Amino acid sequence: MLCKAANRVINRNEPTFLEETCSRILSFCNSNSLKQGISVHSPVIKLGLHHHLYLNNNLLSLYAKCFGVNKARHFFDEMPHKDVVSWTGILSAYVKNGNHDTALRVFDSMLISGESPNEFTLSSVLRSCSSMGEFDYGTCIQGYVIKEGFDQNPVLISGLIDFYSNFGLVTEASNLFITKGNHDTVTWTMMISSCVLAQRWVQALQLYVDMVKAGVAPNEFTFVKLLGACSIHGLNYGKLVHAHILLRGVKLNVVLKTALVNMYSRFRRMEDAIKVSNSTPEFDTMLWTALISGFAQNSMFRKAVSTFHAMGVSGIIPNNYMFSSILNVSSLMLSLALGQQVHSRVVVTGLEGDVSVGNALINMYVKCSDNVEDALRVFRGISLPNVVSWTSLIAGFAEYGLQLDSFHLFTEMREAGIEPNSFTISSIIRSFGAAKLLPQILMLHGHVVKTNLYEDIAVQNALVDFYAEFGMLNDAWQIVDTMNRRDAITYTTLASRMNQMGHHESALHIITDMKNDDIKIDEFSTASFLSASADLGTIMTGKQLHCHSVKSGLCKWFSVLNGLINLYGKCGCIHDAQRAFGEIGMPDIFSWNGLISGLTSNGYIPSALSTFDDMKLSGVKPDAITFLSILSACRNGKLTDLGLEHFQSMREIYNIEPQLDHYVQLVDILGQGGRLEEAMEVIQTMPFTANTSIYKTLLRACKAHRNIPLAEHTAKQGLELDPLDPAFYILLTNLYQDSGQHYLAERTLTVMKEKQLRKNPSHSWVEIRDKVHVFVAGERSHPRTNEIYEQIESFEAEFKKHGYLFQGIGHSYYHSEKLAVVFGLLNTPSKATIYVIKNSSICRDCHNFMKFVTQLIDREIIVREGNRLHSFRKGECSCRG
């Protein structure tokens, strides 16, 4: 159409009309970035208008917008006459393209030509100075601005504020803002942006208030900058900003919609994010990318993929950011098929050489493909691989188990002139740590010490994590003590590793270290501390953490809510666990597993199995951990056939290969059902080498059913694996005694003594007023031992008075759980629940003792043994034993 219009122009031989028509066409095409407008260039030449400066400046702008800076520069060089608009046009084209060095050279040429810059020229030059780190050059420009009388110009005030802010000189930017009056919307917005960039959140908010009081109307970009402060101020602040946008009638353009989508996505409010995106019909690549990234952040991967397909249907062509985002989704989903489909789209679009897309492809193939060559092939196809490309490839080789190749790549990277940054070093340390490459990491540690990277907190945190993971806590603490600055990641890493090592009490002590360093406990550290409280059974500490998470707004995080489910489930407060579960809008696999495990361990077997059905109906697929809890529920509920069904469904329905722990549960289920021969057959035919745990499980079942021949055979198999494990002798001894074979029992005990084997004394602990008290069977080291023993004897005397049939084992050797329970009764309020943790199974004598105690006094006693809880109340136990 434009070509036909141009031909009609040529046929009209009226100079003024011709100039005006060409001018209008070019102006329209410039405003709408229509590359067809360039067809006017030919008529301009044919009509002899190539000396027309206004037309040439419009053509220059169109070339820059639609055909790139190189085409624009070629046209610029051929222009017979140039003015300030011409020079500013080509200079700003280089700035927008990121060619700041060339932009500054063009500015020098402009000055040499004798052309004087205007405010727009100088603003573009200041942007290049910021990007190039040319502070001195920028201050010279400021001097020129003052000399030429531009110092009150709002465009240049905004440019100078941005210049100083980019160099971290927010105070100077603020002073400049204060000394220059009559600011417009752009200047106010730039100052707010500077404060947000410097993380001066309160100052940014105050500037917005002052801006409104001054009668300056904020625009969409003002609100975009304000929304950047929401990560600190929280969701309510973001909602308040959104409300101001609506109240002021600011048009929701795609830039503002993108900022709102990012804000709501960050706070897991994807419904609100979708509502904002659909509030107007305008979409662009960045808005689509924000939606896909939001779904990915919230683990809504299917929604992310469907959004990517919807974008394709809309006709918008993905850019490198979009491809990187959807490739990240495929990496998180571990979906090689999706990643390969996206890769083919990348090739079609011509972005396979783009470094950001290439890095995302490397990451995807590393995580999803079984062949490391796929990642290597992508790496070789990147024209200029950067430090991220090398880091992804090195970490990928380490994850594939190619440790030596990984280390060689690190050396090759340095030889190629690419120096590792803190992210590279920390990533490699984590990858090598996961592969247990101690010598290589020690070499890396030595390399880091020789560079300035040793002072980087990300590198130091990675080293702390590595040493803690290897159990070298002293070395980890030594690094922590030498750090100039510690953060929440430092301490969360330590707490998490201590939990894995079973040092739960030490993990909780880290709370004090964080307070001393004035570091806020975040959602990740809270989850680690809740895990420590759950495993230690310190319910009061857990409740204090719960209160803190409510006050600090951390209760909206999945990790915290899942930690609360775990805490309350393990401490016998199953209703509190269910309440925490109910606060999660869309429970994930960890939420469901935590609740099912809690219900199982607390003896709510029907509820556990019902919750499992609810989980499947919700669309969440069970995993191996889920089935451990379900098999445990079937074992505790003595549901032999149902347990077998669930075990078979793992492979047949859910494509989950049972692990050794699942076979231990299966043997326990069969053993409880008296199907001992089948249990032995499972051990003999399973695809794993039997360990002592599975033999002890079968031996306990033999004891329960008094099957001496199979018990002896089982004990023999177990002792061949570990001849020094006293548990086999003790279980056999108890079986012989229960069966009346006292001679065999005495002979077994004699063999134990000859081998100098002793049963490890059991431990129990109870938390009283934030202090953990540990008790050991047979020991009298506790300062209140005499008082505890007297109370036990008093209880036993009361049992006899009330006619309870209680058979004690003698006061000289009271078990640890009995000591802990009585100590708790002596030191807590009359209606308080007693929580006791034991590191082994509760014996029948102590079990009966606690049943009778709760029949005498109105108290609840909860004893946890491993993953099972016994809740004693009014003479009954939740296990019904």
Short mmCIF file of N, CA, C and O in Angstrom, two decimals, residues 170-222:
data_model
loop_
_atom_site.label_atom_id
_atom_site.label_comp_id
_atom_site.label_asym_id
_atom_site.label_seq_id
_atom_site.Cartn_x
_atom_site.Cartn_y
_atom_site.Cartn_z
N VAL A 170 23.94 7.63 45.70
CA VAL A 170 22.55 8.04 45.84
C VAL A 170 22.44 9.36 46.60
O VAL A 170 21.56 10.18 46.32
N THR A 171 23.35 9.58 47.55
CA THR A 171 23.32 10.84 48.31
C THR A 171 23.55 12.02 47.37
O THR A 171 22.86 13.05 47.44
N GLU A 172 24.53 11.91 46.45
CA GLU A 172 24.79 12.96 45.47
C GLU A 172 23.58 13.17 44.57
O GLU A 172 23.22 14.32 44.24
N ALA A 173 22.97 12.04 44.15
CA ALA A 173 21.77 12.15 43.30
C ALA A 173 20.65 12.86 44.04
O ALA A 173 19.95 13.72 43.49
N SER A 174 20.50 12.53 45.33
CA SER A 174 19.46 13.15 46.14
C SER A 174 19.71 14.65 46.33
O SER A 174 18.78 15.45 46.26
N ASN A 175 20.97 15.01 46.55
CA ASN A 175 21.32 16.43 46.70
C ASN A 175 21.02 17.20 45.42
O ASN A 175 20.53 18.33 45.46
N LEU A 176 21.34 16.59 44.29
CA LEU A 176 21.06 17.21 43.00
C LEU A 176 19.56 17.42 42.83
O LEU A 176 19.10 18.49 42.36
N PHE A 177 18.79 16.43 43.24
CA PHE A 177 17.33 16.49 43.13
C PHE A 177 16.77 17.63 44.01
O PHE A 177 15.89 18.39 43.59
N ILE A 178 17.32 17.74 45.23
CA ILE A 178 16.81 18.74 46.19
C ILE A 178 17.13 20.16 45.73
O ILE A 178 16.31 21.07 45.84
N THR A 179 18.33 20.36 45.17
CA THR A 179 18.76 21.72 44.81
C THR A 179 18.11 22.23 43.53
O THR A 179 18.14 23.43 43.27
N LYS A 180 17.55 21.34 42.74
CA LYS A 180 16.89 21.76 41.50
C LYS A 180 15.38 21.64 41.70
O LYS A 180 14.85 20.56 41.95
N GLY A 181 14.67 22.75 41.59
CA GLY A 181 13.23 22.74 41.85
C GLY A 181 12.42 22.48 40.60
O GLY A 181 12.95 22.24 39.51
N ASN A 182 11.08 22.53 40.77
CA ASN A 182 10.12 22.38 39.68
C ASN A 182 10.35 21.09 38.87
O ASN A 182 10.56 21.13 37.66
N HIS A 183 10.33 19.97 39.59
CA HIS A 183 10.57 18.69 38.92
C HIS A 183 9.31 18.22 38.20
O HIS A 183 8.19 18.43 38.67
N ASP A 184 9.53 17.54 37.09
CA ASP A 184 8.40 16.93 36.38
C ASP A 184 8.28 15.46 36.77
O ASP A 184 9.03 14.95 37.61
N THR A 185 7.33 14.78 36.16
CA THR A 185 7.06 13.37 36.50
C THR A 185 8.28 12.49 36.26
O THR A 185 8.59 11.61 37.07
N VAL A 186 9.00 12.75 35.18
CA VAL A 186 10.17 11.92 34.83
C VAL A 186 11.25 12.05 35.91
O VAL A 186 11.85 11.06 36.33
N THR A 187 11.49 13.29 36.38
CA THR A 187 12.54 13.51 37.38
C THR A 187 12.18 12.84 38.70
O THR A 187 13.02 12.20 39.33
N TRP A 188 10.93 13.03 39.14
CA TRP A 188 10.48 12.36 40.38
C TRP A 188 10.64 10.83 40.24
O TRP A 188 11.12 10.16 41.15
N THR A 189 10.21 10.30 39.11
CA THR A 189 10.29 8.86 38.88
C THR A 189 11.74 8.37 38.90
O THR A 189 12.04 7.31 39.46
N MET A 190 12.63 9.15 38.30
CA MET A 190 14.04 8.77 38.28
C MET A 190 14.62 8.74 39.69
O MET A 190 15.40 7.84 40.04
N MET A 191 14.23 9.70 40.53
CA MET A 191 14.74 9.73 41.90
C MET A 191 14.19 8.56 42.71
O MET A 191 14.91 7.94 43.50
N ILE A 192 12.92 8.24 42.51
CA ILE A 192 12.32 7.06 43.17
C ILE A 192 13.06 5.80 42.73
O ILE A 192 13.38 4.93 43.54
N SER A 193 13.33 5.72 41.42
CA SER A 193 14.05 4.56 40.88
C SER A 193 15.43 4.43 41.52
O SER A 193 15.88 3.32 41.83
N SER A 194 16.11 5.55 41.72
CA SER A 194 17.44 5.54 42.33
C SER A 194 17.39 4.97 43.75
O SER A 194 18.25 4.18 44.15
N CYS A 195 16.37 5.36 44.50
CA CYS A 195 16.24 4.87 45.89
C CYS A 195 15.91 3.38 45.91
O CYS A 195 16.42 2.63 46.75
N VAL A 196 15.07 2.94 44.98
CA VAL A 196 14.74 1.51 44.90
C VAL A 196 15.99 0.71 44.54
O VAL A 196 16.26 -0.35 45.13
N LEU A 197 16.76 1.23 43.57
CA LEU A 197 18.00 0.56 43.15
C LEU A 197 18.98 0.43 44.31
O LEU A 197 19.68 -0.57 44.44
N ALA A 198 19.01 1.46 45.17
CA ALA A 198 19.92 1.46 46.33
C ALA A 198 19.31 0.78 47.55
O ALA A 198 19.90 0.81 48.63
N GLN A 199 18.10 0.20 47.36
CA GLN A 199 17.38 -0.50 48.44
C GLN A 199 17.02 0.45 49.59
O GLN A 199 16.90 0.03 50.73
N ARG A 200 16.83 1.71 49.27
CA ARG A 200 16.33 2.67 50.25
C ARG A 200 14.81 2.73 50.11
O ARG A 200 14.22 3.68 49.60
N TRP A 201 14.17 1.67 50.60
CA TRP A 201 12.75 1.46 50.36
C TRP A 201 11.89 2.57 50.98
O TRP A 201 10.96 3.07 50.35
N VAL A 202 12.19 2.92 52.23
CA VAL A 202 11.39 3.92 52.94
C VAL A 202 11.49 5.27 52.24
O VAL A 202 10.50 5.99 52.07
N GLN A 203 12.72 5.63 51.81
CA GLN A 203 12.93 6.89 51.13
C GLN A 203 12.17 6.93 49.81
O GLN A 203 11.60 7.97 49.43
N ALA A 204 12.14 5.80 49.11
CA ALA A 204 11.40 5.72 47.84
C ALA A 204 9.92 5.98 48.07
O ALA A 204 9.27 6.74 47.31
N LEU A 205 9.37 5.37 49.12
CA LEU A 205 7.96 5.55 49.43
C LEU A 205 7.66 7.00 49.83
O LEU A 205 6.65 7.57 49.42
N GLN A 206 8.57 7.59 50.61
CA GLN A 206 8.38 8.98 51.04
C GLN A 206 8.42 9.92 49.84
O GLN A 206 7.67 10.91 49.77
N LEU A 207 9.30 9.64 48.89
CA LEU A 207 9.39 10.46 47.68
C LEU A 207 8.07 10.42 46.90
O LEU A 207 7.62 11.45 46.36
N TYR A 208 7.45 9.24 46.85
CA TYR A 208 6.16 9.13 46.16
C TYR A 208 5.11 10.00 46.86
O TYR A 208 4.34 10.72 46.19
N VAL A 209 5.09 9.95 48.20
CA VAL A 209 4.14 10.77 48.96
C VAL A 209 4.40 12.25 48.68
O VAL A 209 3.46 13.03 48.45
N ASP A 210 5.67 12.66 48.69
CA ASP A 210 6.03 14.06 48.43
C ASP A 210 5.65 14.47 47.01
O ASP A 210 5.23 15.62 46.76
N MET A 211 5.81 13.53 46.08
CA MET A 211 5.48 13.80 44.68
C MET A 211 3.99 14.12 44.53
O MET A 211 3.60 15.08 43.86
N VAL A 212 3.15 13.32 45.20
CA VAL A 212 1.70 13.53 45.14
C VAL A 212 1.34 14.86 45.81
O VAL A 212 0.52 15.63 45.30
N LYS A 213 1.98 15.15 46.96
CA LYS A 213 1.72 16.42 47.66
C LYS A 213 2.12 17.62 46.81
O LYS A 213 1.49 18.69 46.88
N ALA A 214 3.17 17.46 46.00
CA ALA A 214 3.64 18.55 45.15
C ALA A 214 2.75 18.77 43.94
O ALA A 214 2.98 19.70 43.15
N GLY A 215 1.75 17.92 43.78
CA GLY A 215 0.81 18.06 42.67
C GLY A 215 1.31 17.51 41.36
O GLY A 215 0.74 17.80 40.30
N VAL A 216 2.38 16.71 41.41
CA VAL A 216 2.92 16.08 40.19
C VAL A 216 2.27 14.70 40.04
O VAL A 216 2.37 13.87 40.95
N ALA A 217 1.64 14.48 38.92
CA ALA A 217 0.92 13.21 38.72
C ALA A 217 1.90 12.09 38.36
O ALA A 217 2.66 12.22 37.39
N PRO A 218 1.89 11.00 39.13
CA PRO A 218 2.75 9.85 38.76
C PRO A 218 2.23 9.18 37.50
O PRO A 218 1.02 9.19 37.24
N ASN A 219 3.13 8.63 36.71
CA ASN A 219 2.71 7.87 35.53
C ASN A 219 2.96 6.39 35.74
O ASN A 219 3.36 5.95 36.82
N GLU A 220 2.76 5.62 34.68
CA GLU A 220 2.89 4.16 34.82
C GLU A 220 4.30 3.75 35.21
O GLU A 220 4.49 2.78 35.94
N PHE A 221 5.30 4.50 34.76
CA PHE A 221 6.69 4.14 35.08
C PHE A 221 7.01 4.41 36.55
O PHE A 221 7.83 3.72 37.15
N THR A 222 6.37 5.44 37.12
CA THR A 222 6.53 5.70 38.56
C THR A 222 6.09 4.48 39.36
O THR A 222 6.79 4.03 40.28
#
